[in-house]
Tab-separated table of C-alpha atoms and ligand atoms in Angstrom:
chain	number	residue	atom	x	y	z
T	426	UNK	CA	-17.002	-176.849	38.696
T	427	UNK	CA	-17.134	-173.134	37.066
T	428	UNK	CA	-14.184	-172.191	35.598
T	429	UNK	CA	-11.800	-170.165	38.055
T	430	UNK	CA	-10.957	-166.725	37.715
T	431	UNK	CA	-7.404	-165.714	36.195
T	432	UNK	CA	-6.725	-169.734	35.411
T	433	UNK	CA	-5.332	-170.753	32.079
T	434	UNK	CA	-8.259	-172.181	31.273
T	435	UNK	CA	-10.459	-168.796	31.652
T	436	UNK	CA	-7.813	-166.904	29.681
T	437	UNK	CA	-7.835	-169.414	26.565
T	438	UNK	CA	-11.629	-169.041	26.422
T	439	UNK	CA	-11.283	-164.965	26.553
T	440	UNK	CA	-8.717	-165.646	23.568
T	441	UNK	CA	-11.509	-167.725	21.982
T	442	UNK	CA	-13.991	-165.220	22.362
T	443	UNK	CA	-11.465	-162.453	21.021
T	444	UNK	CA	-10.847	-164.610	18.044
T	445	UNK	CA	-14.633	-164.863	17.454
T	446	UNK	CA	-14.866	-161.587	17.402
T	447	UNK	CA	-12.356	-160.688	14.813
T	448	UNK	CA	-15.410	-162.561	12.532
T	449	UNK	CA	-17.477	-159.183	12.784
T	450	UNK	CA	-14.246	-156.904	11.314
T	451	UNK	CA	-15.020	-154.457	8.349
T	452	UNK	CA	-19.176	-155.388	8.877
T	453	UNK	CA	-20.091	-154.157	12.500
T	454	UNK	CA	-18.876	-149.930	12.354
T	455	UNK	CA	-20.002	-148.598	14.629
T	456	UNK	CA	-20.255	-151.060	16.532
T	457	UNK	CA	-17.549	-152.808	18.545
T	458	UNK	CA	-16.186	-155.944	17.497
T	459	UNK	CA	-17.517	-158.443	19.923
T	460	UNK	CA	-16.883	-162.215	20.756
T	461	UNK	CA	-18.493	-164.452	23.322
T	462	UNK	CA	-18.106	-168.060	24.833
T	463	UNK	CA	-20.493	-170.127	27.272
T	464	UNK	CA	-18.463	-172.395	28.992
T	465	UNK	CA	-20.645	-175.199	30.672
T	466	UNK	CA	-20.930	-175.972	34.704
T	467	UNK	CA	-18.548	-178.642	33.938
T	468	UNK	CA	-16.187	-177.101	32.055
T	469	UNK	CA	-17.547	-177.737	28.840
T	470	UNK	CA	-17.433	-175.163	25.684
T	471	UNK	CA	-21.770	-175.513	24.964
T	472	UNK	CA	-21.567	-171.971	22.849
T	473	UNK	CA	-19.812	-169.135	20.409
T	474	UNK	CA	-21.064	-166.289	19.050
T	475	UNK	CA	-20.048	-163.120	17.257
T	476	UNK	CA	-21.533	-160.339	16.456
T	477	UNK	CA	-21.622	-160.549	12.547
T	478	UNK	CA	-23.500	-157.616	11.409
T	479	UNK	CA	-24.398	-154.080	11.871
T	480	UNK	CA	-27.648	-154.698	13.934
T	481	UNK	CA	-27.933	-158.195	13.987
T	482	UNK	CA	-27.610	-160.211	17.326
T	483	UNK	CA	-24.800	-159.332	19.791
T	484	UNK	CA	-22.544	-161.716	20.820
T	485	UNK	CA	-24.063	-162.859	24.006
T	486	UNK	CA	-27.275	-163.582	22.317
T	487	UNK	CA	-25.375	-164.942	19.140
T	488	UNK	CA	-23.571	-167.437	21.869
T	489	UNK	CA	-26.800	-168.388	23.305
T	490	UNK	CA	-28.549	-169.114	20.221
T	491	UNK	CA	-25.789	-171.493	19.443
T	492	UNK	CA	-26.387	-173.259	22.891
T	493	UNK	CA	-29.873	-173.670	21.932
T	494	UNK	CA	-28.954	-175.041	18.551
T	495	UNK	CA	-26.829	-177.648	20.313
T	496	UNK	CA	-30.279	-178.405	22.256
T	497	UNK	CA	-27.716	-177.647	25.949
T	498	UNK	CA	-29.445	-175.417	28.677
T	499	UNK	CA	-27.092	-172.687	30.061
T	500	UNK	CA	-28.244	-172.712	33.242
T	501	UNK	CA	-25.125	-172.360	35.525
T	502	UNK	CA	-23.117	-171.342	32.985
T	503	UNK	CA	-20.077	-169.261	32.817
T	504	UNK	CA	-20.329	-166.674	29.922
T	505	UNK	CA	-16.457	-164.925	28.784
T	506	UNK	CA	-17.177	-161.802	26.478
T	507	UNK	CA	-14.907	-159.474	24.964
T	508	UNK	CA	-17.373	-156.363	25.949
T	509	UNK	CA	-19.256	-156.133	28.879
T	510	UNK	CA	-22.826	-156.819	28.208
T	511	UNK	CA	-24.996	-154.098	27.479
T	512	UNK	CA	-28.726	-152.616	29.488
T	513	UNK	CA	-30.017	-150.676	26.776
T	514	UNK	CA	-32.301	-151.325	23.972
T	515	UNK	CA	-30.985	-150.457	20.644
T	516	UNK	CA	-31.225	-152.204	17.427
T	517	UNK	CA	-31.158	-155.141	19.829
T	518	UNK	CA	-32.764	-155.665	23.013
T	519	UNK	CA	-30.399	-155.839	26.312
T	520	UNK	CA	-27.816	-158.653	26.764
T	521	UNK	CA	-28.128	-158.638	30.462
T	522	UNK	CA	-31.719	-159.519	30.107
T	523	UNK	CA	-30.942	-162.111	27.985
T	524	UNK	CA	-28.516	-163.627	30.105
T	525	UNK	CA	-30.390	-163.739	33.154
T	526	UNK	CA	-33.414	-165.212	31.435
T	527	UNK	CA	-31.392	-167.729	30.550
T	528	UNK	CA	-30.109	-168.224	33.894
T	529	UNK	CA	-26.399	-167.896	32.864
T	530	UNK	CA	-24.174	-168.026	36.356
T	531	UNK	CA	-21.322	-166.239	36.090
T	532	UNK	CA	-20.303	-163.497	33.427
T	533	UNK	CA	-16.363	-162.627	33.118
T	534	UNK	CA	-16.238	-159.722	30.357
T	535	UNK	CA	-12.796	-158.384	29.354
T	536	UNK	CA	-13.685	-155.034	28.702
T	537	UNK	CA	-15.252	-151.727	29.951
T	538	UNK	CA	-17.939	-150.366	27.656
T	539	UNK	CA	-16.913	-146.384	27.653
T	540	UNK	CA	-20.468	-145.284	25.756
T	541	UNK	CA	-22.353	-143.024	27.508
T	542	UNK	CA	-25.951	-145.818	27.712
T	543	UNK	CA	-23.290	-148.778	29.473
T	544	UNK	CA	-20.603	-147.696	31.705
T	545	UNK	CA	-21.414	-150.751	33.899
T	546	UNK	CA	-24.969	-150.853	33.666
T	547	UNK	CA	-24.836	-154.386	32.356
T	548	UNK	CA	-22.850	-155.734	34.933
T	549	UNK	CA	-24.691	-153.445	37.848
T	550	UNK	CA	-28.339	-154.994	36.409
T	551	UNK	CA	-26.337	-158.519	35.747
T	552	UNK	CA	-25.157	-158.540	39.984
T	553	UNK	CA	-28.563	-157.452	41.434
T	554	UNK	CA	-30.031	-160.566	39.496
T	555	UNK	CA	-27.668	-162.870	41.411
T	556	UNK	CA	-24.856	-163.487	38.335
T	557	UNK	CA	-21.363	-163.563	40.019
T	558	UNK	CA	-19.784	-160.849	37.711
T	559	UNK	CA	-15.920	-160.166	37.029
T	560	UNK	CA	-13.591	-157.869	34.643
T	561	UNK	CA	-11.102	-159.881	33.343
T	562	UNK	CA	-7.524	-158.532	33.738
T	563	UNK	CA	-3.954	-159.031	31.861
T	564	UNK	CA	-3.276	-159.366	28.456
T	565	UNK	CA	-6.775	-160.554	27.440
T	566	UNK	CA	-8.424	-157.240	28.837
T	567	UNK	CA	-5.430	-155.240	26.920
T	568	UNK	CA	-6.095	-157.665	23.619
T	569	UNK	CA	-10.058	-156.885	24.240
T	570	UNK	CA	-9.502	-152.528	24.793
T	571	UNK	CA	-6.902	-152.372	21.709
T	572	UNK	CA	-9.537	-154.692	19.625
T	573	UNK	CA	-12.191	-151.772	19.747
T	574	UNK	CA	-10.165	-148.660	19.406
T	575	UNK	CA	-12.244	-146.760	16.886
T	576	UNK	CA	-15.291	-147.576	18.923
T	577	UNK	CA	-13.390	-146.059	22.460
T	578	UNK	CA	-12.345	-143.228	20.976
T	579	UNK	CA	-15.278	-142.150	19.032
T	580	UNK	CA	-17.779	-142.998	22.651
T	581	UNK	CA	-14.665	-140.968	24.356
T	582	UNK	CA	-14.084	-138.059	22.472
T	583	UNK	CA	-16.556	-138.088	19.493
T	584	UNK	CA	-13.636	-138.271	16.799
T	585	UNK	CA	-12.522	-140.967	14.886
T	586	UNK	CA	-9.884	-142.799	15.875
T	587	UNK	CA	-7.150	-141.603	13.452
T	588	UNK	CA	-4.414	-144.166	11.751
T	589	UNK	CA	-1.385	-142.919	9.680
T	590	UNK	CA	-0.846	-145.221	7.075
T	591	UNK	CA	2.734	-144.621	4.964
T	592	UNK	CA	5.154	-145.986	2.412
T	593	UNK	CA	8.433	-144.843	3.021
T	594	UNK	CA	12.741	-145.090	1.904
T	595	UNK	CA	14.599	-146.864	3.963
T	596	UNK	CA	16.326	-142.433	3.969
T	597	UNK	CA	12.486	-142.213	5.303
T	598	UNK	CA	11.138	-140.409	2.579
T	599	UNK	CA	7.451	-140.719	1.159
T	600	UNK	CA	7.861	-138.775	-1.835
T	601	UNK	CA	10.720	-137.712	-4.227
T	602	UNK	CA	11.603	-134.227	-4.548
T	603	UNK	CA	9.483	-133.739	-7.825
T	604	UNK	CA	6.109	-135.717	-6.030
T	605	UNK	CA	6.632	-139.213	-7.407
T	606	UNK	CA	5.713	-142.412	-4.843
T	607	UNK	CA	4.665	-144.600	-7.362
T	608	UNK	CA	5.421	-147.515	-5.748
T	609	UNK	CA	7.346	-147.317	-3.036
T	610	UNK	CA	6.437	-150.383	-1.120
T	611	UNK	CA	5.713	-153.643	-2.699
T	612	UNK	CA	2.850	-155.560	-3.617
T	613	UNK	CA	2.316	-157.322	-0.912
T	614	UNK	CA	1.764	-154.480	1.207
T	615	UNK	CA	-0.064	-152.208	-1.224
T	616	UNK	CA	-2.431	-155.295	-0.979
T	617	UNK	CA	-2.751	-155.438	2.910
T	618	UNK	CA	-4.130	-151.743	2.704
T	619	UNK	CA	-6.188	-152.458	0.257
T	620	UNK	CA	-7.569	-154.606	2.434
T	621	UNK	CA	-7.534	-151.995	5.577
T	622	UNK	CA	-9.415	-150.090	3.066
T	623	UNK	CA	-12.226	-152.014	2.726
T	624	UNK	CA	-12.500	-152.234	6.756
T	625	UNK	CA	-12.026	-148.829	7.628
T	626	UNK	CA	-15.297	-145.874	7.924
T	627	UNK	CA	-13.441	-143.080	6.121
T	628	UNK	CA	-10.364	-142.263	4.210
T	629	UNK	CA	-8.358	-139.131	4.575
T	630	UNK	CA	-5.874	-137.132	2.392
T	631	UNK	CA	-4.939	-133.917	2.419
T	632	UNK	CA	-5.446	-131.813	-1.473
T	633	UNK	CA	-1.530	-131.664	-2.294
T	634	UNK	CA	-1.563	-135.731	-1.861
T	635	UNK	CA	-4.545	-135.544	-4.998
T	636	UNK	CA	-2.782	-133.046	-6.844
T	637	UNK	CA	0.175	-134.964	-6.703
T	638	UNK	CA	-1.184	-138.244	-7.115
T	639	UNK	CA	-4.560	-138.065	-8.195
T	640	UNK	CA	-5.461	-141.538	-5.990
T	641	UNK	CA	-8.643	-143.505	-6.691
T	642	UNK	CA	-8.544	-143.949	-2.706
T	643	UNK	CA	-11.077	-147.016	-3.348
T	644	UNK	CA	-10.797	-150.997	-1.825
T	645	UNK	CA	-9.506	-152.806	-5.015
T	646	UNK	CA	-8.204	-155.820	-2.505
T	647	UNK	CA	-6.823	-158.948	-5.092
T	648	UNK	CA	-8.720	-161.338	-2.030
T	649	UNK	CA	-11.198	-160.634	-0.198
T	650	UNK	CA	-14.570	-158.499	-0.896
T	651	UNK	CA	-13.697	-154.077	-1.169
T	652	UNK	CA	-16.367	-152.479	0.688
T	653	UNK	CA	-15.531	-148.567	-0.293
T	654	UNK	CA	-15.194	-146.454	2.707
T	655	UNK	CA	-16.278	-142.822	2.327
T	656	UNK	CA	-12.809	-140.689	0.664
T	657	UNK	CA	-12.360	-137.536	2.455
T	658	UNK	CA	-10.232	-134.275	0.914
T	659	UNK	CA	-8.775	-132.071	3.327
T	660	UNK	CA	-8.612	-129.490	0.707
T	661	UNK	CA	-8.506	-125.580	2.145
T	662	UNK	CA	-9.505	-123.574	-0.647
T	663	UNK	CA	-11.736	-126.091	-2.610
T	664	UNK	CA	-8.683	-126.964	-5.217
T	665	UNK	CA	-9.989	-130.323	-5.796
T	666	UNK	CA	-10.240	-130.825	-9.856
T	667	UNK	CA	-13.148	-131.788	-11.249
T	668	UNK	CA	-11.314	-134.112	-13.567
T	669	UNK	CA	-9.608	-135.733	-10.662
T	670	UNK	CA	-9.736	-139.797	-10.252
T	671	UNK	CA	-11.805	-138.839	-7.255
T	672	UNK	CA	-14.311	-137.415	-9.021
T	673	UNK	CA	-14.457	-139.408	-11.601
T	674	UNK	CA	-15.511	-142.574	-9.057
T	675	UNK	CA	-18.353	-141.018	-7.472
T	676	UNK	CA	-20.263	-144.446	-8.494
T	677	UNK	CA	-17.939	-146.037	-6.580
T	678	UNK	CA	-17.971	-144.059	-3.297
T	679	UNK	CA	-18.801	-140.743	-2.352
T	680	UNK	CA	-16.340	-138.079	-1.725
T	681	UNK	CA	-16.445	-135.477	1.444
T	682	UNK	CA	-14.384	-132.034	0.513
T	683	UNK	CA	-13.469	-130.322	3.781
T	684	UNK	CA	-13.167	-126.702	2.638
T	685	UNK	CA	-13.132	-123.125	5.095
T	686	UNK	CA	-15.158	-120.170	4.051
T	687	UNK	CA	-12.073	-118.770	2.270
T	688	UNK	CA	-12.503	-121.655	-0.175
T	689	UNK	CA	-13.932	-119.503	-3.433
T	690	UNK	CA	-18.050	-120.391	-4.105
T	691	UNK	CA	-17.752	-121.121	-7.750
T	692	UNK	CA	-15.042	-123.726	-6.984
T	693	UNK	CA	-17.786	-125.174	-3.759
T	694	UNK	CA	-20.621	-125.165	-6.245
T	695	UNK	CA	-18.537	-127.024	-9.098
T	696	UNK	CA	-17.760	-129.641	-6.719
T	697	UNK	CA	-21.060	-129.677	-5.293
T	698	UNK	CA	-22.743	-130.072	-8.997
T	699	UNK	CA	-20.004	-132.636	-9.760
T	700	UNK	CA	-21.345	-134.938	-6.771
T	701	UNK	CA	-19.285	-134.938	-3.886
T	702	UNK	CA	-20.429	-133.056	-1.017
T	703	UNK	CA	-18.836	-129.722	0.704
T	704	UNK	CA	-18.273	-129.079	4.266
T	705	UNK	CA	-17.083	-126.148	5.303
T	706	UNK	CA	-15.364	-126.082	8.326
T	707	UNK	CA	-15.595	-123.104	11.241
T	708	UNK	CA	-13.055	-121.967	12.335
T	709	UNK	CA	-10.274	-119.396	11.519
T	710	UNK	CA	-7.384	-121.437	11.717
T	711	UNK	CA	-6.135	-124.726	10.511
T	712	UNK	CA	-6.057	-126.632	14.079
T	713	UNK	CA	-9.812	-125.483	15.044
T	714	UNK	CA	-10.883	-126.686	11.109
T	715	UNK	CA	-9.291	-129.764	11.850
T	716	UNK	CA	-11.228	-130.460	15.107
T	717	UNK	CA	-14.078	-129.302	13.453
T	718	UNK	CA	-13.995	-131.499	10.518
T	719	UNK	CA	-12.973	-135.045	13.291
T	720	UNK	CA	-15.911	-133.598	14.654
T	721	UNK	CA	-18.457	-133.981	12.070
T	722	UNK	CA	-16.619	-137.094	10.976
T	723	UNK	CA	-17.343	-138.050	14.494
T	724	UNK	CA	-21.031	-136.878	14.582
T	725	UNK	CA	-21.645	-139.378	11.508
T	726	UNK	CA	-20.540	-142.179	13.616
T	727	UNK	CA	-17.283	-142.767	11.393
T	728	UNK	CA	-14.975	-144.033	13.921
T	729	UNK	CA	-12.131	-145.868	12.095
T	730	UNK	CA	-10.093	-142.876	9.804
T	731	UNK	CA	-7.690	-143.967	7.629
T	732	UNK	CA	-5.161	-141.086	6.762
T	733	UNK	CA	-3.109	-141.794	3.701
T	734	UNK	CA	-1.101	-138.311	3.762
T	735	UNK	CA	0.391	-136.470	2.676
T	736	UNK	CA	3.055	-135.128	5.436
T	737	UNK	CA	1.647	-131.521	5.471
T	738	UNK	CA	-2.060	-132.711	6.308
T	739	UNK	CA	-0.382	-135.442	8.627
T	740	UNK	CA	2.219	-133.231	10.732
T	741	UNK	CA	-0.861	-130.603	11.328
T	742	UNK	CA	-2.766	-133.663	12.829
T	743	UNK	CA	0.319	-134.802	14.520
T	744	UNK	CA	0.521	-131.211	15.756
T	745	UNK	CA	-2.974	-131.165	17.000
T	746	UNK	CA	-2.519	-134.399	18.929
T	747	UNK	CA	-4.516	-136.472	16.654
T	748	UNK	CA	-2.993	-139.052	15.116
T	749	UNK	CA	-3.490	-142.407	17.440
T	750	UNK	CA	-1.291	-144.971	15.071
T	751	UNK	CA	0.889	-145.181	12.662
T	752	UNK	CA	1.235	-147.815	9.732
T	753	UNK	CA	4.771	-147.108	8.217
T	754	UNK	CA	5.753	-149.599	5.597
T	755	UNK	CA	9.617	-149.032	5.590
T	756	UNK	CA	11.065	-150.414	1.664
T	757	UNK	CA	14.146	-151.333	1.052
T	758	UNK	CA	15.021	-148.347	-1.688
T	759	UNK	CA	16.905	-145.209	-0.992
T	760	UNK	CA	16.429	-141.529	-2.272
T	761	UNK	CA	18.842	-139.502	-0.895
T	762	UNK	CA	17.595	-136.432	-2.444
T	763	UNK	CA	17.095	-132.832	-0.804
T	764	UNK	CA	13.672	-131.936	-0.755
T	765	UNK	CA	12.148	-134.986	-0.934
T	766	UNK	CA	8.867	-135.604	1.688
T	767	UNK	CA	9.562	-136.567	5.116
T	768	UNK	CA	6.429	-139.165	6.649
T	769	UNK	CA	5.739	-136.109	8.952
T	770	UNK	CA	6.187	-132.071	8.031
T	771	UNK	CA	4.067	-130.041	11.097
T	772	UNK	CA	5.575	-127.815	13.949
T	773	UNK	CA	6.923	-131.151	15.618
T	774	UNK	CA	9.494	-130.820	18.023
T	775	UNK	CA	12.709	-129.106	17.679
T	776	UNK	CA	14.507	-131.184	19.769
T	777	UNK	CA	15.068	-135.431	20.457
T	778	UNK	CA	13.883	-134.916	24.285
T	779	UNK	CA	10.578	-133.514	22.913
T	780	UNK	CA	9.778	-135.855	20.256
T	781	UNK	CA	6.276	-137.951	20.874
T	782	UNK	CA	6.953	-141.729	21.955
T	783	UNK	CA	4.510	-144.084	20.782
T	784	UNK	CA	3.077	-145.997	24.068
T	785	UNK	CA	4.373	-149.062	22.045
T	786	UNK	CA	5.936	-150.076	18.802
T	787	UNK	CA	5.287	-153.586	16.872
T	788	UNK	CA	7.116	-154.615	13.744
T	789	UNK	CA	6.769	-157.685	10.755
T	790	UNK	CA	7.739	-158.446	7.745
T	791	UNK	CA	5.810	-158.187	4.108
T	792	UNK	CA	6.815	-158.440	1.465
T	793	UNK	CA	10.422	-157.183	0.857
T	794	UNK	CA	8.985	-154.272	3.364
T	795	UNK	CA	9.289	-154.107	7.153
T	796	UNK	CA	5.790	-153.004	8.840
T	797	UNK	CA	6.171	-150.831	11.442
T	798	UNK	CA	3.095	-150.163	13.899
T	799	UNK	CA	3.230	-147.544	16.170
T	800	UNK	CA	0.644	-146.802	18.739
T	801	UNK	CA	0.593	-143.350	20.198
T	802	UNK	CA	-2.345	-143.187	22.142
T	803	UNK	CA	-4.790	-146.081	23.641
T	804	UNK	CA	-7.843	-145.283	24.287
H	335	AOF	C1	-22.707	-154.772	19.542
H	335	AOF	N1	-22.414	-156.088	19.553
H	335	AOF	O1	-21.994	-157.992	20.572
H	335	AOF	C2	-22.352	-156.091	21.881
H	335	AOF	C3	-22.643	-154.700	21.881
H	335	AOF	O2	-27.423	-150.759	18.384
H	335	AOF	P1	-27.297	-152.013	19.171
H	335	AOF	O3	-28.545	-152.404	19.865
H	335	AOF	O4	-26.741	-153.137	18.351
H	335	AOF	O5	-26.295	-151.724	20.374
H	335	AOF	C4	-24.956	-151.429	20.160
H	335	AOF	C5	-24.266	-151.230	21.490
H	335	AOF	O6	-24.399	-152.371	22.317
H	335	AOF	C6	-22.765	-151.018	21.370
H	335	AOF	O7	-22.449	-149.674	21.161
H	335	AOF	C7	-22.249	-151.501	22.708
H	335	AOF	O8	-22.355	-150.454	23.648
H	335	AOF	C8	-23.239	-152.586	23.120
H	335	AOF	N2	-22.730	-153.972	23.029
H	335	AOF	N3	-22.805	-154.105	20.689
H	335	AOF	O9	-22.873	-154.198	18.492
H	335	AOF	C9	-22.239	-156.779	20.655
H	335	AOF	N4	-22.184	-156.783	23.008
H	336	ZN	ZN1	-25.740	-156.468	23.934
């Protein structure tokens, strides 16, 4: 007997197939993160797959190539996917196909594929051949859309999918008055982002973050491999130096200055002759730069931004609507000074009843820090 719908059973192999999928994190951009189980007509687990690598074998096909190298047939087999199963051919050919070549029965996928060349082509193509097809629902199908948020976003809106990463007081400051943060939060955590670092497409800070700090901005994770992400400067008038840390690593990843046309040429063609590369963005106010610059960020297919601050670059994107998460480590030291940084400094609101509610809020322990994870927007 095929697996029922909504059983326990069906929901642990969803969980499997999300848990596969976490195997493709920091080496699939942009591509969504994608896990898949065959479950035989008896019941039986015959396959896994992931998909591992930018433009290597999607799940579904990764799953059946494991059946094969079992030597089991999937014919009447129930396939659970984190994605539904794509129609197009890209750098791989169609799932669907795939699936109904090999003669697989019944296909429960857990989520929607927003891009433009799915949108339920898979599973239209997947019911005319004769496979009984269902969307999961419940906290699998919310586990599979908050898996691939990057990836929604960026096929949604064509920006990256922006993530406010902070150290803050337990007063909630991220800076004393004079610019010092060196370090607020503990090792520990300063390791986990060096780790989100090395996963992410693109890191953001605003200029007064590098003048301040003059950050490296690279993956320098004690575990684990550092793939370096590109480092983005939200700097207005081209300010960045040319002795700067950021600079100096150009070996080590390039560097992206978003500038406007105010930003003075020799300063533009110092940084330009230095290495990193200039874009200046239209527009004749911060907000429409902004956009511009997601855009383009967007455009390159960069859908995971990391923004490390500072609160002026982070309360205009607040203002503008774009931040999606935030990371706030919370450490147990207090300031208590006037003047030092709040995690946020835009228009905001003025008063509690205005103030943005994340949609939810999570919260753990590392370290000697409390992580707080806010999500503002789901996409
Ligand atoms: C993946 N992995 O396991 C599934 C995907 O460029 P391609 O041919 O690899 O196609 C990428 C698209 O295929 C992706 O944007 C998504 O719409 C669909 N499904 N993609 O990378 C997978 N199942
Ligand atoms: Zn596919």
């Amino acid at each position: 007997m095929a697996a029922e719908t909504g059983t326990e059973t069906e929901s642990a192999h969803l969980r499997r197939a999300l848990e596969l999928a976490e195997g493709g994190r920091g080496r699939v951009s942009p591509n969504p993160l994608v896990g898949a189980v065959i479950v035989s007509p008896s019941g039986e687990v015959i396959g896994e797959g992931f998909h591992a690598e930018l433009g290597d074998l999607h799940a579904e096909r990764a799953a059946l190539r494991d059946c094969r190298e079992r030597g089991v047939d999937p014919t009447g087999a129930t396939l659970f996917v984190t994605l539904e199963p794509c129609a197009h051919s890209g750098r791989q050919p169609p799932c669907s196909e795939a699936l109904l070549e090999a003669g697989v029965a019944r296909v429960v996928y857990a989520s929607e594929d927003p891009t433009g060349k799915a949108s339920g082509r898979g599973p239209g193509i997947l019911r005319d051949g004769g496979v009984d097809v269902e969307l999961a629902r419940g906290p699998e199908a919310s586990a599979a859309r908050l898996l691939n948020q990057p990836f929604r976003k960026l096929a949604r809106t064509g920006r990256p999918l922006v993530t406010y990463k902070a150290a803050m007081t337990l007063d909630g400051r991220v800076a004393a008055p004079g610019g010092d943060s060196r370090w607020i939060s503990s090792a520990e955590s300063r390791e986990l982002v060096h780790r989100r670092r090395g996963e992410c497409d693109a890191i953001a800070v605003g200029i007064g973050t590098v003048l301040a700090d003059d950050p490296l901005l690279t993956a320098r994770p004690e575990r684990g491999e550092g793939r370096n992400p590109l480092r983005v400067v939200f700097d207005t008038r081209a300010r960045l130096p040319l002795d700067s840390a950021l600079i100096g690593s150009l070996e080590e990843a390039p560097v992206l200055v978003v500038c406007s046309g105010e930003a003075p040429t020799a300063a533009r063609s110092a940084l330009e002759r230095a290495g990193a590369e200039l874009l200046v963005a239209p527009g004749g106010d911060p907000a429409s730069r902004l956009a511009a610059a997601l855009d383009e960020l967007g455009r390159r297919e960069l859908g995971d931004l990391l923004l490390e601050g500072g609160p002026t670059l982070a309360g205009a994107l607040f203002d503008a609507g774009e931040i999606d998460r935030m990371q706030l480590f919370v450490a147990p030291v207090l300031l208590g000074a006037e003047g030092a940084r709040a995690v946020l400094e835009g228009k905001g609101a003025k008063r509690i009843a205005e103030g943005g509610r994340p949609l939810a809020v999570e919260h753990r322990s590392v370290g000697e820090d409390l992580l707080i994870d806010a999500r503002l927007r789901e996409w």
